[in-house]
Coordinates of C-alpha atoms in Angstrom, one line a residue:
Chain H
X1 CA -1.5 -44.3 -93.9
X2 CA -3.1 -46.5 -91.3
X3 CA -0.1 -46.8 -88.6
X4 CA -0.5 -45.5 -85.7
X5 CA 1.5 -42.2 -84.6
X6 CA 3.5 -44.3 -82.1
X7 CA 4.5 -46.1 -85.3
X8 CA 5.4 -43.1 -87.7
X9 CA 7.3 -41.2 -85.1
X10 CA 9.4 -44.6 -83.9
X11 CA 9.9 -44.2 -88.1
X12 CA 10.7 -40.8 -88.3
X13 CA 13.2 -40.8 -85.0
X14 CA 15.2 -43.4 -86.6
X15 CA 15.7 -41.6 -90.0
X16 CA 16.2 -38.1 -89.1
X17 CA 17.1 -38.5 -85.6
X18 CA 15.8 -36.8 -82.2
X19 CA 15.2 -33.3 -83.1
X20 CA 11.6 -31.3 -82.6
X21 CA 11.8 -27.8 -84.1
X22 CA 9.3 -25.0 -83.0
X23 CA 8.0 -22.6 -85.3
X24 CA 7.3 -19.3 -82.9
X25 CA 7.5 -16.4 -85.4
X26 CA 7.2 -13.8 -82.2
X27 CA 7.7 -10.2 -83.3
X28 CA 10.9 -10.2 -82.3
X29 CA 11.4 -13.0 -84.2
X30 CA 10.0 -11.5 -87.5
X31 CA 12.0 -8.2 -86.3
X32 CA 15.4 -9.7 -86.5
X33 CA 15.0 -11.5 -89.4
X34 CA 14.3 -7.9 -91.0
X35 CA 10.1 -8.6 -91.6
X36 CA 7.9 -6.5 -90.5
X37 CA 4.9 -8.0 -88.4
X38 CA 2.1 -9.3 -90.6
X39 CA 0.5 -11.9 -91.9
X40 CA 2.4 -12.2 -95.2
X41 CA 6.0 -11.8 -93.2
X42 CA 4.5 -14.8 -91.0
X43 CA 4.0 -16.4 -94.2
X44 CA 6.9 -16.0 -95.3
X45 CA 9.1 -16.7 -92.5
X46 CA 7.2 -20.5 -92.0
X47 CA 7.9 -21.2 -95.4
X48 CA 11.7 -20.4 -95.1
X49 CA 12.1 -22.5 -91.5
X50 CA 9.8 -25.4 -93.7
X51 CA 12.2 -25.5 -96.1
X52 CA 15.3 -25.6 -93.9
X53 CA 14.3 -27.9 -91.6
X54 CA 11.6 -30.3 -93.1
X55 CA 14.1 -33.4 -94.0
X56 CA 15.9 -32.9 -91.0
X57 CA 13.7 -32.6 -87.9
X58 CA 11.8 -35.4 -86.5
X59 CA 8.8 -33.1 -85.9
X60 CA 8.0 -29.4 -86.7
X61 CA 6.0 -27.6 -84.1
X62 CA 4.3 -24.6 -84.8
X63 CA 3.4 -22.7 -82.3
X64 CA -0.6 -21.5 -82.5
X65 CA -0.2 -18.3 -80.5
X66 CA 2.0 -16.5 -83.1
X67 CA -0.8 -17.3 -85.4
X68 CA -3.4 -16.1 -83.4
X69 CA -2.7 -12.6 -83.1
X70 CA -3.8 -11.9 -86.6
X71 CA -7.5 -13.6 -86.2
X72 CA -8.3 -15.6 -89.7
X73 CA -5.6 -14.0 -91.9
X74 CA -3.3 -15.7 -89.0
X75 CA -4.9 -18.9 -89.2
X76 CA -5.0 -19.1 -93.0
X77 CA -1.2 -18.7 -92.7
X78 CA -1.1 -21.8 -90.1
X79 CA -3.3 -23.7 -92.3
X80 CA -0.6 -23.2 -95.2
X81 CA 2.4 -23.8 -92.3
X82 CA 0.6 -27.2 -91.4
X83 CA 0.0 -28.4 -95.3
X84 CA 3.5 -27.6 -96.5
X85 CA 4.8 -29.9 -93.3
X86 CA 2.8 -32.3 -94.3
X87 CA 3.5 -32.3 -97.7
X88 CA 7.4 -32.4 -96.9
X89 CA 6.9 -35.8 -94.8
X90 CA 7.3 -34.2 -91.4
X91 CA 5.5 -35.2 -88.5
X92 CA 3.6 -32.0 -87.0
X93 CA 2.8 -31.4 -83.8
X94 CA 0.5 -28.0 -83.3
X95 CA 1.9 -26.6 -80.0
X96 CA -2.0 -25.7 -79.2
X97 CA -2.0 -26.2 -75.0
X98 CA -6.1 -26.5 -75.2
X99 CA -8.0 -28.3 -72.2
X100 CA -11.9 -28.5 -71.8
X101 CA -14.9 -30.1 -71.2
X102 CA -16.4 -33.0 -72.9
X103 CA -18.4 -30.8 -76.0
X104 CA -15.8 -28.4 -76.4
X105 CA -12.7 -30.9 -76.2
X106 CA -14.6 -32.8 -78.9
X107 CA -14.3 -29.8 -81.2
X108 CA -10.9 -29.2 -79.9
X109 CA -9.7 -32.6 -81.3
X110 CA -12.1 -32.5 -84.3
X111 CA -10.2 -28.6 -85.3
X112 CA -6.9 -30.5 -84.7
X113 CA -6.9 -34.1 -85.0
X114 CA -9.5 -35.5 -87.0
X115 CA -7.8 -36.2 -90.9
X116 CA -10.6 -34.2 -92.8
X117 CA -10.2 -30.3 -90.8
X118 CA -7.9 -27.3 -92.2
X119 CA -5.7 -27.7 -89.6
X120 CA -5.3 -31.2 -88.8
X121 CA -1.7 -32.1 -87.5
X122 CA 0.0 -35.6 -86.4
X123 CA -0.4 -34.6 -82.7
X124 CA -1.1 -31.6 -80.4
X125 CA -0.6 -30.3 -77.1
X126 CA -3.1 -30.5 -74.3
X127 CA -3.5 -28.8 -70.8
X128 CA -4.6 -31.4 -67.6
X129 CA -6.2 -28.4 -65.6
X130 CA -9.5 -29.5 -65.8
X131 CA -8.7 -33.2 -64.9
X132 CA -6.8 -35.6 -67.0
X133 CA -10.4 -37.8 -67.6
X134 CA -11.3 -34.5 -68.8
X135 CA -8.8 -35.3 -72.3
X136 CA -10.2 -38.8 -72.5
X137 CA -12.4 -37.7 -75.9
X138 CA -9.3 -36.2 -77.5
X139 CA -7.2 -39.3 -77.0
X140 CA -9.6 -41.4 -78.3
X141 CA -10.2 -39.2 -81.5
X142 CA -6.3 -39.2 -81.5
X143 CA -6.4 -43.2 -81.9
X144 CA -8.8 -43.0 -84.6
X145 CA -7.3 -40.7 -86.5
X146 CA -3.6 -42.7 -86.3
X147 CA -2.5 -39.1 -84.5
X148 CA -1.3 -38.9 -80.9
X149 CA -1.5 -36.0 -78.0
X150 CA 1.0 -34.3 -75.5
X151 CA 0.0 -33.8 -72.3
X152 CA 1.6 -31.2 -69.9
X153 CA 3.3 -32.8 -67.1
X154 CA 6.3 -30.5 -66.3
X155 CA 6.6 -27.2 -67.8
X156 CA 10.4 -25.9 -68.4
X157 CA 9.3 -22.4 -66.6
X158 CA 10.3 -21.8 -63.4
X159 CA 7.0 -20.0 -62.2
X160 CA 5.2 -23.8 -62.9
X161 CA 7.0 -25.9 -60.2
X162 CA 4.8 -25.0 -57.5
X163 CA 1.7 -25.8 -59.1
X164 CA 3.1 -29.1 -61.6
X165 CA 5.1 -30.4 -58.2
X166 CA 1.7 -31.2 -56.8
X167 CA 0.1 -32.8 -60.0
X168 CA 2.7 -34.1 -62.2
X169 CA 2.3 -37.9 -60.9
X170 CA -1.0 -38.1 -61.6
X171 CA -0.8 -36.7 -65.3
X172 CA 2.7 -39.5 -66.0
X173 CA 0.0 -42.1 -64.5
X174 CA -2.8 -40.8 -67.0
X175 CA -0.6 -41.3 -69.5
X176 CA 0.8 -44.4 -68.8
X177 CA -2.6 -46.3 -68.3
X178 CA -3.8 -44.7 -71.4
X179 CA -0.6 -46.0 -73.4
X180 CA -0.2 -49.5 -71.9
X181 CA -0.1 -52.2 -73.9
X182 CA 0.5 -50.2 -77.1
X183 CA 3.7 -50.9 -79.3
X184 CA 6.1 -48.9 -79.9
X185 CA 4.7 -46.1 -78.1
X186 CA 1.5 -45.4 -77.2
X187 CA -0.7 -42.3 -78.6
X188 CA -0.3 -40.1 -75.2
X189 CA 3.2 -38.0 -75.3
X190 CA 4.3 -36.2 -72.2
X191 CA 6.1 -32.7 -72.1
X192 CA 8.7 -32.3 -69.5
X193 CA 10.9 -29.7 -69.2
X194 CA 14.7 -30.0 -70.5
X195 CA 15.7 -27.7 -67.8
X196 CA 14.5 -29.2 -65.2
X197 CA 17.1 -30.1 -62.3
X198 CA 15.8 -33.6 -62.1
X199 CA 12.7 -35.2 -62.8
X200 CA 11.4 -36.4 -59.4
X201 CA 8.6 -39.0 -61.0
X202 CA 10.3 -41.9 -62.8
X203 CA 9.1 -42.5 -66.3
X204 CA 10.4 -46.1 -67.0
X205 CA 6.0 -47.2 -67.1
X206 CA 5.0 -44.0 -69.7
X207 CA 5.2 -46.3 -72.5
X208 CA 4.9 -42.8 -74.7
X209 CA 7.0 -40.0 -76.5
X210 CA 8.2 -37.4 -74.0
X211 CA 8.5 -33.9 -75.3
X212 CA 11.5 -32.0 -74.0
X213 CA 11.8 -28.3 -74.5
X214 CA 14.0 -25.9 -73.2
X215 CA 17.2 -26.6 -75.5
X216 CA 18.9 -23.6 -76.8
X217 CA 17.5 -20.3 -75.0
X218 CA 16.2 -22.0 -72.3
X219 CA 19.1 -23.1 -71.5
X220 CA 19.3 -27.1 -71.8
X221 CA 21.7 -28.6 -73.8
X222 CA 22.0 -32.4 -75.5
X223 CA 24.1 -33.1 -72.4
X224 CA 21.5 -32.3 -70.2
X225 CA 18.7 -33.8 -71.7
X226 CA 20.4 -37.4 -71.7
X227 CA 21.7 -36.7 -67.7
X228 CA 18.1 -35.8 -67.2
X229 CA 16.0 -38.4 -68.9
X230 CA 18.6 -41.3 -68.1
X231 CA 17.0 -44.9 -69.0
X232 CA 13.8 -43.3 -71.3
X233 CA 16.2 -41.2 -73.0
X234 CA 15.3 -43.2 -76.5
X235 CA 11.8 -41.6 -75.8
X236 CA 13.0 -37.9 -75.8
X237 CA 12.1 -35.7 -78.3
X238 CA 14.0 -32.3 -77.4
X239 CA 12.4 -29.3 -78.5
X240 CA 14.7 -26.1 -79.9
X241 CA 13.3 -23.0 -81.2
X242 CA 14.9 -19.4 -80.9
X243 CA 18.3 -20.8 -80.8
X244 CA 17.9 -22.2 -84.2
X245 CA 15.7 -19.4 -85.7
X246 CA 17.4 -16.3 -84.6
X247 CA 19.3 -16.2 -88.2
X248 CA 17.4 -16.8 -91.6
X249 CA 20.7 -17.7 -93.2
X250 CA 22.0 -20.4 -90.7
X251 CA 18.2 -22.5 -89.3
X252 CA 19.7 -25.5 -91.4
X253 CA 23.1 -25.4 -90.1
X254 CA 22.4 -24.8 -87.0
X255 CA 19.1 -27.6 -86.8
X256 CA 22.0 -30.1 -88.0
X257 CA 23.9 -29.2 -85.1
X258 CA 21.6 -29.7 -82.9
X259 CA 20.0 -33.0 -84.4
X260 CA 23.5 -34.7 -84.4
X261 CA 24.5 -33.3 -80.8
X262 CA 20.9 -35.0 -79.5
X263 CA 21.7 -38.1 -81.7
X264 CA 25.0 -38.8 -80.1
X265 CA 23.9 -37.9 -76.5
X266 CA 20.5 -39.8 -76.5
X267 CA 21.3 -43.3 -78.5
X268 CA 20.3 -46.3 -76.6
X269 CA 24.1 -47.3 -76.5
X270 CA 25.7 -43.6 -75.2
X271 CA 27.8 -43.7 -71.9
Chain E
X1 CA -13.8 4.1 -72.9
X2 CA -11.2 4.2 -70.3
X3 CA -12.9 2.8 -67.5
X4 CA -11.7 -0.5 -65.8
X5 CA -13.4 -4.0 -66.6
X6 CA -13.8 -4.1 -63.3
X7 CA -15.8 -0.6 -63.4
X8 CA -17.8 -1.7 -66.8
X9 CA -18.8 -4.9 -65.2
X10 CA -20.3 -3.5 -62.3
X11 CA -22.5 -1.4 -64.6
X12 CA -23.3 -3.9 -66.9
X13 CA -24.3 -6.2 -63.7
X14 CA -26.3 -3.3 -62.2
X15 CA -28.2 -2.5 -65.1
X16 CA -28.8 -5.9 -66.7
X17 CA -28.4 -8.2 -63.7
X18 CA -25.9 -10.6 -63.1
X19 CA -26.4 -13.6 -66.3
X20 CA -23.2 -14.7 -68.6
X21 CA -25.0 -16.4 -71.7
X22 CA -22.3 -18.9 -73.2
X23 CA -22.4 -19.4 -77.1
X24 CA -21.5 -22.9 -77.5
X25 CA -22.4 -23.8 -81.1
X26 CA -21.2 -27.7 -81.2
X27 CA -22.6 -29.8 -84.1
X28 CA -25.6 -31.4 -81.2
X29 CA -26.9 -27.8 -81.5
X30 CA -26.9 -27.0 -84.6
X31 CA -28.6 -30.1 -85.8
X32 CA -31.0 -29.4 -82.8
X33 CA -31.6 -25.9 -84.5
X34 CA -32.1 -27.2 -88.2
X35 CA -29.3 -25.9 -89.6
X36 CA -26.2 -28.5 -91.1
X37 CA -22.7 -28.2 -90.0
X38 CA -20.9 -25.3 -91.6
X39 CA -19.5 -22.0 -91.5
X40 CA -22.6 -20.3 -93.0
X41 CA -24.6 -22.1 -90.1
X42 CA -22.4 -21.4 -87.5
X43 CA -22.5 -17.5 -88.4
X44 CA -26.6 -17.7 -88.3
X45 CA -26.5 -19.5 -85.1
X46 CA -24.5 -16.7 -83.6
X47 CA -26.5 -13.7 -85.0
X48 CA -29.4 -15.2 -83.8
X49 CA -28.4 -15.8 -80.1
X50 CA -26.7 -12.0 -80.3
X51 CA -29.8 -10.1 -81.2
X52 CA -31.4 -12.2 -78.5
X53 CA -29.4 -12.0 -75.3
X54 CA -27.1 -8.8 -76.2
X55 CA -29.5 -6.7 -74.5
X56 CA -30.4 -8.6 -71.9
X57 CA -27.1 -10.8 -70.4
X58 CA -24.4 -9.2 -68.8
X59 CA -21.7 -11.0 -70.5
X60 CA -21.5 -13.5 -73.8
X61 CA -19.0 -15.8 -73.7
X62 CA -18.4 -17.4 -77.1
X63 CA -16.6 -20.4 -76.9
X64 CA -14.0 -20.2 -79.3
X65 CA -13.1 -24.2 -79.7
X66 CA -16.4 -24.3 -82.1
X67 CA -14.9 -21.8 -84.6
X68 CA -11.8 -23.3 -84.5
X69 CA -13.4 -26.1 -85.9
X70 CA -13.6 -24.6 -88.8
X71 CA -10.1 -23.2 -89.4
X72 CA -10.0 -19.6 -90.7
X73 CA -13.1 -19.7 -91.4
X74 CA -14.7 -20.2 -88.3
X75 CA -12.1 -17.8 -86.5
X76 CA -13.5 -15.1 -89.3
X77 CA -17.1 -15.5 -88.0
X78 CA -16.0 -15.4 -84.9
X79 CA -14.5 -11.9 -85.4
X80 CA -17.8 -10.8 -86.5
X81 CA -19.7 -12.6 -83.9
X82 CA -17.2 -10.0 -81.7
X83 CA -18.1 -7.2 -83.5
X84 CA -21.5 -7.9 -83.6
X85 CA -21.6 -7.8 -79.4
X86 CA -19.4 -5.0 -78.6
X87 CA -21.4 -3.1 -81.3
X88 CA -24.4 -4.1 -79.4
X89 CA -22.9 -3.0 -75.9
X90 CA -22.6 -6.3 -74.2
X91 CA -19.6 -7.3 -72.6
X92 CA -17.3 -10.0 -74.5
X93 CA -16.0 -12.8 -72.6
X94 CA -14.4 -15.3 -74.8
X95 CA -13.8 -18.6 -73.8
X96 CA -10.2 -19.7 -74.7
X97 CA -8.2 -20.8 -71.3
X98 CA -5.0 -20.1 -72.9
X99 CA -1.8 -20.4 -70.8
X100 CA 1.5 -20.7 -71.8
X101 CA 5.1 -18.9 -71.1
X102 CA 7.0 -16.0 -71.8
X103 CA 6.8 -14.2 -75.2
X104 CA 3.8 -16.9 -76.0
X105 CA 1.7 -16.1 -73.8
X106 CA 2.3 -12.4 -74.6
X107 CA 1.1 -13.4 -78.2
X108 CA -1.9 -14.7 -76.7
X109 CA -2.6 -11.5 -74.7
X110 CA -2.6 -9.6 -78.1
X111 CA -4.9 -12.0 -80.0
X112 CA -7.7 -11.6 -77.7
X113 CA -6.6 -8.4 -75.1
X114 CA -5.5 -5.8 -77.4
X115 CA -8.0 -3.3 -78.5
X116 CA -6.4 -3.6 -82.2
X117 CA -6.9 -7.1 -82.3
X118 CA -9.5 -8.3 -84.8
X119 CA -10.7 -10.8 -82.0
X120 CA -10.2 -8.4 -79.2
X121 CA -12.8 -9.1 -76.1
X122 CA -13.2 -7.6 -72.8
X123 CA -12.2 -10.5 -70.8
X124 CA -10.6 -14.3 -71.8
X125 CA -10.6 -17.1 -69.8
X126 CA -6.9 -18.6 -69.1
X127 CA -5.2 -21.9 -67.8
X128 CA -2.8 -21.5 -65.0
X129 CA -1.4 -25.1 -65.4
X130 CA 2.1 -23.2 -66.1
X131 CA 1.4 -21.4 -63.0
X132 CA -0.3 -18.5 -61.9
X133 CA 2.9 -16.3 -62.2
X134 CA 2.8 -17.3 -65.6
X135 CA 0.0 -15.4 -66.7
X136 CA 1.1 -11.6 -65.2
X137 CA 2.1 -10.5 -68.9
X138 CA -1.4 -11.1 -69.5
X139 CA -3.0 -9.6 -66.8
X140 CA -0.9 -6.2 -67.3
X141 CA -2.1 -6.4 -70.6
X142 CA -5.6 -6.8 -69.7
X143 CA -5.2 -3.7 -67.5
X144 CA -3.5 -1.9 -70.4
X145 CA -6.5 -2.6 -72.4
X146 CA -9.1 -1.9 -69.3
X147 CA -9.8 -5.5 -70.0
X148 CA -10.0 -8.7 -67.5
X149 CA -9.2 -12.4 -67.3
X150 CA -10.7 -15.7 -65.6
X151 CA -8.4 -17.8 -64.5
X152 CA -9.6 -21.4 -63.7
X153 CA -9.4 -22.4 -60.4
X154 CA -12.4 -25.2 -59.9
X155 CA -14.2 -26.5 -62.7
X156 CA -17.3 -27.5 -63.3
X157 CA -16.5 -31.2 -64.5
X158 CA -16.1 -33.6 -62.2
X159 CA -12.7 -35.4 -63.5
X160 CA -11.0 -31.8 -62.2
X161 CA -11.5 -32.4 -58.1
X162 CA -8.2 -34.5 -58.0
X163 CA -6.0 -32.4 -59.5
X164 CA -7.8 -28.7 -58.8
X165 CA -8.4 -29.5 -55.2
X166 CA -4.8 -29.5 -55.0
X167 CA -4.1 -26.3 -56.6
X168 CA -7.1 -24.0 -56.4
X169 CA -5.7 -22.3 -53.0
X170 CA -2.6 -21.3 -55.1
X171 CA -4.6 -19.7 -57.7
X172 CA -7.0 -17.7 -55.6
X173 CA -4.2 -16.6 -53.8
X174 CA -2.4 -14.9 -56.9
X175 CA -6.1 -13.7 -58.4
X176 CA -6.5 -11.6 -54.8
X177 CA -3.1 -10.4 -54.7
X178 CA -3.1 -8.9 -58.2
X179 CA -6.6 -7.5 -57.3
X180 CA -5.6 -5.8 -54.0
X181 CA -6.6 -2.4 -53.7
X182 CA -9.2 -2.0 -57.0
X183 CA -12.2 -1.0 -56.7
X184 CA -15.2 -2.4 -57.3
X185 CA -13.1 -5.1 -58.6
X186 CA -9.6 -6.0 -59.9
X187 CA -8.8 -7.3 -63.5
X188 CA -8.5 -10.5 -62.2
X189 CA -11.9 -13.1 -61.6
X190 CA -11.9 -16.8 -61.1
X191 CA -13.8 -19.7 -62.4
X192 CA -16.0 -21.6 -59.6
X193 CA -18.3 -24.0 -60.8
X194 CA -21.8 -23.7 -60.0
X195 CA -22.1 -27.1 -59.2
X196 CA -19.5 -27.8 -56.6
X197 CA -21.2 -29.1 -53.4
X198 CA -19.0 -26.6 -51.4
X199 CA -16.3 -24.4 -52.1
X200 CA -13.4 -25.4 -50.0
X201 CA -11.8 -21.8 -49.8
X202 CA -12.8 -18.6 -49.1
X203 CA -13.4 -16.1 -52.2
X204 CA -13.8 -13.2 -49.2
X205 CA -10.3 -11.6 -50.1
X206 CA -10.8 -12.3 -54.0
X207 CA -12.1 -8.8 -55.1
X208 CA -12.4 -10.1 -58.4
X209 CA -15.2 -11.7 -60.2
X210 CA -16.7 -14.9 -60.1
X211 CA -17.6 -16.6 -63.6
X212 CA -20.1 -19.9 -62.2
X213 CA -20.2 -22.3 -65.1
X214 CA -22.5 -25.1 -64.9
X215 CA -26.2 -23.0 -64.5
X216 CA -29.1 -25.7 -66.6
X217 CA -27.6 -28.6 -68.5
X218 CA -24.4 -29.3 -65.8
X219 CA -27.3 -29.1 -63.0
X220 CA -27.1 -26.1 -61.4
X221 CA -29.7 -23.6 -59.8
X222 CA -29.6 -19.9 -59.0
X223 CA -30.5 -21.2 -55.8
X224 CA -27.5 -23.3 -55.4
X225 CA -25.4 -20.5 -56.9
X226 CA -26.4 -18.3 -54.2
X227 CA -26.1 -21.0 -51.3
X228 CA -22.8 -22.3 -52.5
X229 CA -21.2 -18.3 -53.0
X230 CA -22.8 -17.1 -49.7
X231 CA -21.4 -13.7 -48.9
X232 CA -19.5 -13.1 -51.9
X233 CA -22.8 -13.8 -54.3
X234 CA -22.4 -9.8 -55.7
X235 CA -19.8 -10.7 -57.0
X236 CA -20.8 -14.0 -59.5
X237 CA -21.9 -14.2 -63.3
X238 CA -23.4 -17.2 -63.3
X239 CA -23.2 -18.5 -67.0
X240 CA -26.0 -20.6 -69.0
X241 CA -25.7 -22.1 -72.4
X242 CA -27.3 -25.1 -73.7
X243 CA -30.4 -24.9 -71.5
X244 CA -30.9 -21.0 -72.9
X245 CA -29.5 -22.2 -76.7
X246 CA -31.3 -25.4 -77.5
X247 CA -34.5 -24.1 -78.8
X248 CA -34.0 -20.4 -81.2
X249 CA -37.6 -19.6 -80.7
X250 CA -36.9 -19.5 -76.7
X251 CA -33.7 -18.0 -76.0
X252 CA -34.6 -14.7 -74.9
X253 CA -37.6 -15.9 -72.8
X254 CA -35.6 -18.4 -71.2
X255 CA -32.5 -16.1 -70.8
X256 CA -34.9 -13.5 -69.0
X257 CA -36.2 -16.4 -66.9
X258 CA -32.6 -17.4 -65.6
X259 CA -32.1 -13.7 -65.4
X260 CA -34.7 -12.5 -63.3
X261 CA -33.9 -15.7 -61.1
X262 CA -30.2 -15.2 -60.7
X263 CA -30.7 -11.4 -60.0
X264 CA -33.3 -12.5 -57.0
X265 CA -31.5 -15.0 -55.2
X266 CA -27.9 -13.5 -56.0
X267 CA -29.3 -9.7 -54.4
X268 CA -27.3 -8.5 -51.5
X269 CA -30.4 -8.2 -49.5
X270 CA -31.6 -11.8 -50.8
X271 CA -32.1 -14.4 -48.0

């Protein structure tokens, strides 16, 4: 496996189609699905969404928070999560938000990129607070390790927009100069909100994969994202979670839905 | 124990004086220390640094991207590296600068804010890339818990002036209006680096903490901290790490020398 990620996920979008699926077991979550909360109901309710949406999504992304709150027995169960994607083919991205300084952002993308550690995934989130130079480390781990990154630009929260507004443009041109000249995408992914009423920085130079999240709950639909996105909309990746989890019995179904509502909206050739 | 943070960490500051001792265990250090790169090392590089600064620094602040390193197993020594300080009577400040939305960053606030949590601490450090209003959940959990947060406003790095000068005023603003009207200080402190030439807003309405990374290796003095904080200089924990950590034999004389140091020039009375 020496392609890059730009590679595998250009792959992986053309055989399954646009679809990103987050795993957030919340309590509620575990709640309605009739667990209780704890570790072996977390366990058991990422193998259950692995197995009904593995073939089908693009990319599975677990959210680490959820994990988190049980300490190591938590983590153990993300380790499992993350080898189980893996094992079924999926790309994963590990929805992990970290951001620091050179030492620490080394470990950061040692614990999440690099191909030998327990919870190695095919790409993570990052956070530009402290400086997009400051992620420099990670993205060039990322390249080594044929994995790629996704760096905050627009949040889909509405309490963001004051504080992304000012900043966004200079994360997109981060991005885009760390991405240029690589084919078919380069290893730096953007997120931008699917709710967002428009996008206000063009994204025609990215060059990159642009993670979209907001379908379902939030309140975006397929429609939405292609209005939004426009000419990069073959880039998109939109990102569903509670509105395909809410029901044990119908995550398939309703991942299929969704996966062939995005297909239709965001092909190259859709009016 | 139901007395604020912001009532704890006036004690602790009073009686110890006002030092944060990071624990930063990155593979540089460990080699440095003559121990290899694993979990067992990791935990011995920890118990050693406890039963040498717990005593004597205000706060630790373990930095948790080192354990993560290490999966499970690195978060598990870092529960006991927890334990190991609040048993001792130090306060915990771990290093994390989470920041996400809704019902994730709710998760978050459990992992390291509620007292039940196996990595519960006194205070975290958070992100407010997704804006500050994204992070109330977690401060009305840290007051639920008589815990506190850090939010980062200026870091210590210099890739974060482009961005962070844009958006620091918006997050000092939130920090003094959640503070308003606690006393001695509210739940919520900032992060100021210590080695800022100048700090480009006033911190005199803050009535929060002031965590100053950057002390030693990053180039700082307890003479510039106190220059660059001016009248608010009570208020700042001033944090050290590899220029206490790199030699075992040394760090508690070295963390009493940065001690003593900090506590004479950041004195109210001090000149």
């Amino acid at each position: 496996m020496n392609e890059s990620f730009g590679s595998r996920l250009r792959a992986r979008l053309d055989e399954c189609g646009p679809l990103c699926v987050g795993i957030d077991p919340s309590p509620a979550l575990l709640h309605t699905w009739g667990l209780d909360d704890s570790p072996a109901a977390l366990e058991r309710f990422c193998r259950t969404v692995v197995e009904a949406v593995a073939d089908v999504a693009a990319v599975v992304k677990p959210q680490s928070a959820f994990f988190e709150r049980w300490g190591s027995r938590g983590i153990a169960v993300l380790e499992r999560t993350i080898a189980d994607l893996r094992e079924a083919g999926t790309l994963v991205l590990l929805d992990v938000k970290r951001g620091d300084i050179d030492s620490t952002m080394a470990a950061y993308a040692e614990a999440y990129l690099d191909k030998g550690s327990p919870l190695a995934a095919d790409a993570v989130t990052l956070s530009p607070y402290l400086g997009f130079g400051s992620l420099e480390g990670a993205i060039t781990s990322a390249m080594a390790n044929d994995a790629g990154v996704f760096v905050l630009a627009r949040t889909s929260n509405p309490e963001a927009a004051g504080l992304q507004r000012l900043v966004a443009g200079q994360v997109l041109a981060g991005a885009a100069a760390a991405n240029a000249g690589h084919a078919p995408f380069g290893p730096v992914g953007v997120v931008m909100g699917a709710t967002l009423p428009e996008l206000e920085h063009s994204l025609d130079d990215l060059n990159g994969p642009i993670l979209a999240p907001g379908l379902g709950a939030q309140g975006a639909t397929p429609a939405d994202v292609a209005r939004l996105f426009g000419s990069v909309r073959h880039a998109v990746l939109p990102s569903v979670s509670r509105a395909v989890l809410s029901d044990p019995k119908l995550v398939r179904s309703r991942t299929l839905r969704y996966r062939d509502e995005c297909a239709a909206h965001l092909a190259a050739d859709a009016r």
